[in-house]
Amino acid sequence: MRDKIIVIGSLNYDIILKIPKLPGLGETLPANDVAFSAGGKGANQAVQAAKLGVPTYMAGCVGNDSMGTFLLETARGYGLHTEYIRRTEGHSGMGVVNALEDGGVFACIARGANFEVTREDINNIEPLMEEAGLLILQMEIPQEMNCYAIDKAKAHGCRVLMNAAPAEPIEEEYLKKCDILVVNEVEASFYAGKTVDTMEKAMEEAGKMAARLDNTVIITMGKEGAVVSSQGRTEQIPSMKVQAIETTGAGDSFIGGVGYAVMNGMDIFEACRFATRCSAVTVCRLGAQGSMPTLEELQQGSV
C-alpha cells in the first residue's frame, strides 16, 4: 500500500522581520517585530503534508548547531518522520525574511547543510520508495541529488512532484520524468524564456509546458490563484479572498496540500482547489510551519 510521502530537500532556520518598508542603501531600519521559525521549502512542504495526516518522511541535512536541533525538534513536533535527516559539521541552512505590511516578502537564504546532501542520504531512504505514493522535491539542495532522486523514485514506481524553486537550470529529460511540475510566475518565466506575469500568459504557458513535458504543470500566481494544465485540459483555480498577514510558506503549504490530495484520490484540479484552502489559512498567520492548517481545522470549515 503506497500510503507515504517522501520529501527530499532543505531545512532552514528562519528569522522573520516585520518591516514597514524595504530599507534604502545605507539605511538602518527598525523592524516592527521579529519571529523565529523552522523553514526551508523541503521541511515546510513535508510539515504541511504531515499536519494533514499523511505519513511523511524527510531526507536532508541540518548542521551540528543549535539551529539544527531546533529544526529537528520542531519537525518531530508536527509529526514528521526525521530519522533520515542527517546532522553534519558546520551550520544549518538559514533564511532571513523581510515581511512587509501588505503580506509581501523579500527573503535571502544561506544554503549551509542543505548542500551536504549526498547520494548515500538518498540511498538510505530508497527502500521507502516502494511504500510511497509520492516523492516531493525542490531546488534548495544540489541539482545532481534531485536528478539522482528522480531516477530512484521512477525505478520504484513512485510518482514525483517537482517544485522547481528557486528556478535553476535542469536537463529537460528530468522535468519530463516528473509527474507534476509546480512553479510560480518567476520560475515559469525562467523555464519559458519569456515573462509570465498575467493569468492569460500563465494559461498559455502551462498548456505549452504540459504538452512539451507530457506531464502536469501548475503555475501559481500568488493572490491571483493558480493555473493547472494536465492531459490537454487547462484550468484557472482562483485564490480565496482573505486578509493576508504574511505569505511566507504559502507556496509550500499549497504543495503539501496537493500532495495530501493526490494521495487521497483527488484529481489534480480538485487537489489544487484543496491546496488553495491550505495556503489561504497559512497567509493569515505569521511564519511558515506553525501557520499551516491541520486537516481538522480545514474540516471545521472556517476556510
Coordinates of C-alpha atoms in Angstrom, one line a residue:
M1 CA 0.0 0.0 0.0
R2 CA 1.6 3.3 -1.1
D3 CA 0.4 5.5 1.7
K4 CA 3.5 7.5 2.4
I5 CA 5.0 10.8 1.1
I6 CA 8.8 11.2 0.9
V7 CA 10.3 14.7 0.8
I8 CA 14.0 15.2 0.0
G9 CA 15.0 18.8 0.4
S10 CA 16.0 21.7 2.5
L11 CA 15.6 22.7 6.2
N12 CA 16.2 26.3 7.2
Y13 CA 16.1 28.3 10.4
D14 CA 14.1 31.4 9.5
I15 CA 14.3 34.9 11.0
I16 CA 11.2 36.8 10.0
L17 CA 11.4 40.6 10.3
K18 CA 8.1 42.5 10.1
I19 CA 9.0 45.8 8.5
P20 CA 7.0 48.9 7.2
K21 CA 9.1 49.1 4.0
L22 CA 12.3 47.9 2.5
P23 CA 15.3 49.9 3.8
G24 CA 17.3 52.0 1.4
L25 CA 21.0 51.6 0.7
G26 CA 22.9 52.5 3.9
E27 CA 19.7 52.9 5.9
T28 CA 19.2 51.1 9.3
L29 CA 15.5 50.4 9.5
P30 CA 13.9 49.5 12.9
A31 CA 11.7 46.4 12.4
N32 CA 8.2 46.4 13.9
D33 CA 8.5 42.8 15.2
V34 CA 10.6 39.6 14.8
A35 CA 9.8 35.9 14.8
F36 CA 11.9 32.8 14.7
S37 CA 10.6 29.7 13.0
A38 CA 11.5 26.4 11.2
G39 CA 11.5 26.7 7.5
G40 CA 13.1 25.7 4.2
K41 CA 11.0 24.6 1.3
G42 CA 11.5 20.9 1.8
A43 CA 10.7 21.0 5.5
N44 CA 7.7 23.3 5.1
Q45 CA 6.2 21.1 2.4
A46 CA 6.8 17.9 4.5
V47 CA 5.3 19.5 7.6
Q48 CA 2.2 20.6 5.8
A49 CA 1.6 17.0 4.5
A50 CA 2.3 15.6 8.0
K51 CA -0.1 18.1 9.6
L52 CA -2.8 16.9 7.1
G53 CA -2.3 13.3 8.4
V54 CA -0.2 11.7 5.6
P55 CA 2.8 9.6 7.0
T56 CA 5.6 11.8 5.8
Y57 CA 9.3 11.1 5.8
M58 CA 12.0 13.6 5.1
A59 CA 15.6 13.2 4.0
G60 CA 18.0 16.2 4.2
C61 CA 20.8 17.7 6.3
V62 CA 21.0 20.1 9.2
G63 CA 24.1 21.4 10.9
N64 CA 25.6 20.3 14.2
D65 CA 24.4 23.5 15.8
S66 CA 21.5 24.8 17.9
M67 CA 19.6 25.7 14.8
G68 CA 19.8 22.1 13.6
T69 CA 18.5 20.8 17.0
F70 CA 15.6 23.3 16.8
L71 CA 14.7 22.2 13.2
L72 CA 14.7 18.5 14.1
E73 CA 12.6 19.0 17.3
T74 CA 10.1 21.3 15.6
A75 CA 9.6 18.8 12.7
R76 CA 9.1 15.9 15.1
G77 CA 6.6 18.0 17.0
Y78 CA 4.5 18.3 13.8
G79 CA 4.6 14.5 13.3
L80 CA 7.2 14.5 10.5
H81 CA 9.5 11.4 10.5
T82 CA 13.0 12.7 10.8
E83 CA 15.2 9.6 11.0
Y84 CA 16.5 10.2 7.5
I85 CA 17.7 13.7 8.3
R86 CA 21.4 13.7 8.8
R87 CA 23.4 16.1 11.0
T88 CA 26.6 17.5 9.5
E89 CA 29.6 19.6 10.7
G90 CA 29.0 23.3 10.1
H91 CA 25.9 25.4 10.2
S92 CA 22.3 24.7 9.3
G93 CA 20.6 26.4 6.4
M94 CA 19.1 29.8 7.3
G95 CA 16.6 32.2 5.9
V96 CA 16.1 35.9 6.6
V97 CA 12.6 37.0 5.6
N98 CA 11.6 40.7 5.4
A99 CA 7.8 40.7 5.6
L100 CA 6.0 43.9 4.5
E101 CA 2.7 45.1 5.9
D102 CA 0.8 44.1 2.7
G103 CA 1.9 40.5 3.1
G104 CA 4.7 40.6 0.6
V105 CA 8.0 39.1 1.4
F106 CA 11.7 39.5 0.4
A107 CA 13.9 36.7 1.5
C108 CA 17.6 35.6 1.4
I109 CA 18.8 32.1 2.3
A110 CA 22.2 30.7 3.3
R111 CA 22.5 27.1 2.0
G112 CA 24.5 25.7 4.9
A113 CA 24.0 22.0 5.5
N114 CA 21.4 21.7 2.7
F115 CA 24.2 21.4 0.2
E116 CA 25.7 18.5 2.1
V117 CA 23.0 16.1 0.9
T118 CA 24.7 13.1 -0.8
R119 CA 23.7 10.0 -2.8
E120 CA 24.1 8.0 0.3
D121 CA 21.3 10.1 2.0
I122 CA 19.0 9.2 -0.9
N123 CA 20.1 5.6 -0.9
N124 CA 19.2 5.4 2.8
I125 CA 15.6 6.4 2.2
E126 CA 15.3 4.5 -1.1
P127 CA 13.6 1.4 0.5
L128 CA 10.7 3.6 1.5
M129 CA 10.1 4.4 -2.2
E130 CA 8.3 1.1 -2.5
E131 CA 5.8 2.2 0.1
A132 CA 5.5 5.9 -1.0
G133 CA 2.9 7.2 -3.4
L134 CA 4.7 10.5 -4.0
L135 CA 8.2 12.0 -3.8
I136 CA 8.4 15.8 -3.4
L137 CA 11.5 17.7 -4.4
Q138 CA 12.6 21.4 -4.6
M139 CA 15.8 23.1 -5.7
E140 CA 17.4 24.1 -2.4
I141 CA 19.7 21.0 -2.5
P142 CA 22.3 20.2 -5.2
Q143 CA 20.6 19.6 -8.6
E144 CA 22.6 16.5 -9.1
M145 CA 20.9 15.0 -6.0
N146 CA 17.5 15.9 -7.3
C147 CA 18.2 14.1 -10.6
Y148 CA 19.5 11.1 -8.7
A149 CA 16.4 11.0 -6.5
I150 CA 14.1 11.3 -9.5
D151 CA 15.8 8.2 -11.2
K152 CA 15.5 6.3 -7.9
A153 CA 11.8 7.1 -7.5
K154 CA 10.9 6.2 -11.1
A155 CA 12.7 2.9 -10.7
H156 CA 10.4 2.1 -7.8
G157 CA 7.2 3.3 -9.5
C158 CA 6.9 6.3 -7.2
R159 CA 5.3 9.5 -8.6
V160 CA 7.4 12.6 -8.4
L161 CA 6.3 16.2 -7.7
M162 CA 9.0 18.7 -8.5
N163 CA 8.7 22.2 -7.1
A164 CA 11.3 23.9 -9.3
A165 CA 12.0 26.6 -6.8
P166 CA 14.1 28.6 -6.8
A167 CA 14.5 28.2 -10.6
E168 CA 17.7 26.5 -11.6
P169 CA 18.9 25.0 -14.9
I170 CA 18.0 21.3 -15.1
E171 CA 18.0 19.0 -18.1
E172 CA 14.6 18.8 -19.6
E173 CA 14.7 15.0 -19.6
Y174 CA 14.4 15.2 -15.8
L175 CA 11.5 17.6 -15.9
K176 CA 9.8 15.1 -18.2
K177 CA 10.3 12.3 -15.6
C178 CA 8.4 14.4 -13.0
D179 CA 4.7 13.6 -12.9
I180 CA 3.8 17.1 -11.5
L181 CA 5.8 20.3 -12.0
V182 CA 5.0 23.3 -9.8
V183 CA 6.4 26.7 -10.5
N184 CA 5.4 30.3 -9.6
E185 CA 5.3 33.1 -12.1
V186 CA 9.0 34.0 -11.7
E187 CA 10.1 30.4 -12.1
A188 CA 7.7 29.9 -15.0
S189 CA 9.2 32.8 -16.7
F190 CA 12.7 31.3 -16.3
Y191 CA 11.7 28.0 -17.9
A192 CA 9.5 29.5 -20.6
G193 CA 12.2 32.1 -21.6
K194 CA 9.6 34.8 -21.5
T195 CA 7.7 36.9 -18.9
V196 CA 4.7 35.1 -17.4
D197 CA 3.1 37.8 -15.3
T198 CA -0.7 37.5 -16.1
M199 CA -3.2 34.8 -15.8
E200 CA -3.6 34.8 -19.6
K201 CA 0.1 34.2 -20.1
A202 CA 0.1 31.5 -17.4
M203 CA -2.8 29.7 -19.1
E204 CA -0.9 29.7 -22.3
E205 CA 2.5 28.7 -20.9
A206 CA 1.1 26.0 -18.6
G207 CA -0.6 24.4 -21.6
K208 CA 2.6 24.6 -23.7
M209 CA 4.8 23.2 -20.9
A210 CA 2.5 20.4 -20.0
A211 CA 2.3 19.3 -23.7
R212 CA 6.1 19.6 -24.2
L213 CA 6.9 17.7 -21.0
D214 CA 4.0 15.3 -21.2
N215 CA 3.1 15.8 -17.5
T216 CA 1.0 18.0 -15.3
V217 CA 2.1 21.6 -14.9
I218 CA 0.9 24.0 -12.2
I219 CA 1.8 27.7 -12.2
T220 CA 1.0 29.5 -9.0
M221 CA 0.2 33.2 -9.4
G222 CA 0.1 34.4 -5.8
K223 CA -3.1 36.2 -4.8
E224 CA -4.5 35.7 -8.3
G225 CA -4.6 31.9 -7.8
A226 CA -3.1 29.2 -9.9
V227 CA -3.3 27.6 -13.4
V228 CA -3.3 23.8 -13.9
S229 CA -2.7 22.0 -17.2
S230 CA -3.0 18.2 -17.4
Q231 CA -3.8 15.9 -20.3
G232 CA -4.9 18.6 -22.6
R233 CA -7.1 20.4 -20.1
T234 CA -6.0 23.8 -18.7
E235 CA -8.0 25.5 -15.9
Q236 CA -7.6 28.5 -13.7
I237 CA -8.0 27.9 -9.9
P238 CA -9.0 31.1 -8.2
S239 CA -7.4 32.0 -4.8
M240 CA -9.5 32.5 -1.7
K241 CA -10.0 36.1 -0.7
V242 CA -8.5 36.5 2.8
Q243 CA -6.7 39.2 4.8
A244 CA -3.1 38.1 4.4
I245 CA -0.8 38.9 7.3
E246 CA 2.4 37.4 5.8
T247 CA 2.9 35.0 2.9
T248 CA 6.0 33.0 4.0
G249 CA 5.3 29.3 3.4
A250 CA 2.1 29.9 1.4
G251 CA 3.5 28.1 -1.7
D252 CA 4.9 25.3 0.4
S253 CA 1.5 24.9 2.1
F254 CA 0.0 24.7 -1.3
I255 CA 2.4 21.9 -2.4
G256 CA 1.9 19.9 0.8
G257 CA -1.9 20.2 0.2
V258 CA -1.5 19.0 -3.3
G259 CA 0.5 16.0 -2.0
Y260 CA -2.2 15.1 0.5
A261 CA -5.0 15.5 -2.0
V262 CA -3.5 13.3 -4.8
M263 CA -2.6 10.7 -2.2
N264 CA -6.2 10.6 -1.2
G265 CA -7.5 10.1 -4.8
M266 CA -8.4 13.6 -5.8
D267 CA -7.7 14.5 -9.5
I268 CA -5.2 17.3 -9.9
F269 CA -7.8 20.0 -10.3
E270 CA -9.6 19.0 -7.1
A271 CA -6.2 18.8 -5.5
C272 CA -5.3 22.4 -6.4
R273 CA -8.6 23.6 -5.0
F274 CA -8.0 21.8 -1.7
A275 CA -4.4 23.1 -1.7
T276 CA -5.7 26.7 -2.2
R277 CA -7.6 26.3 1.1
C278 CA -4.4 25.3 2.8
S279 CA -2.5 28.3 1.7
A280 CA -5.4 30.6 2.4
V281 CA -5.1 29.6 6.1
T282 CA -1.3 29.9 6.1
V283 CA -1.2 33.5 4.9
C284 CA -3.4 34.6 7.7
R285 CA -0.8 33.7 10.3
L286 CA 2.8 34.6 11.0
G287 CA 5.6 32.2 10.0
A288 CA 5.5 29.1 7.9
Q289 CA 5.1 25.7 9.6
G290 CA 3.2 26.9 12.6
S291 CA 0.7 28.7 10.4
M292 CA -0.1 25.7 8.3
P293 CA -3.5 24.1 8.9
T294 CA -4.3 20.7 10.2
L295 CA -6.9 18.6 8.5
E296 CA -9.2 19.1 11.4
E297 CA -9.0 22.9 11.0
L298 CA -10.0 22.6 7.4
Q299 CA -12.8 20.1 8.1
Q300 CA -14.2 22.6 10.6
G301 CA -15.0 24.8 7.6
S302 CA -13.5 28.0 8.8
V303 CA -11.8 28.4 5.4

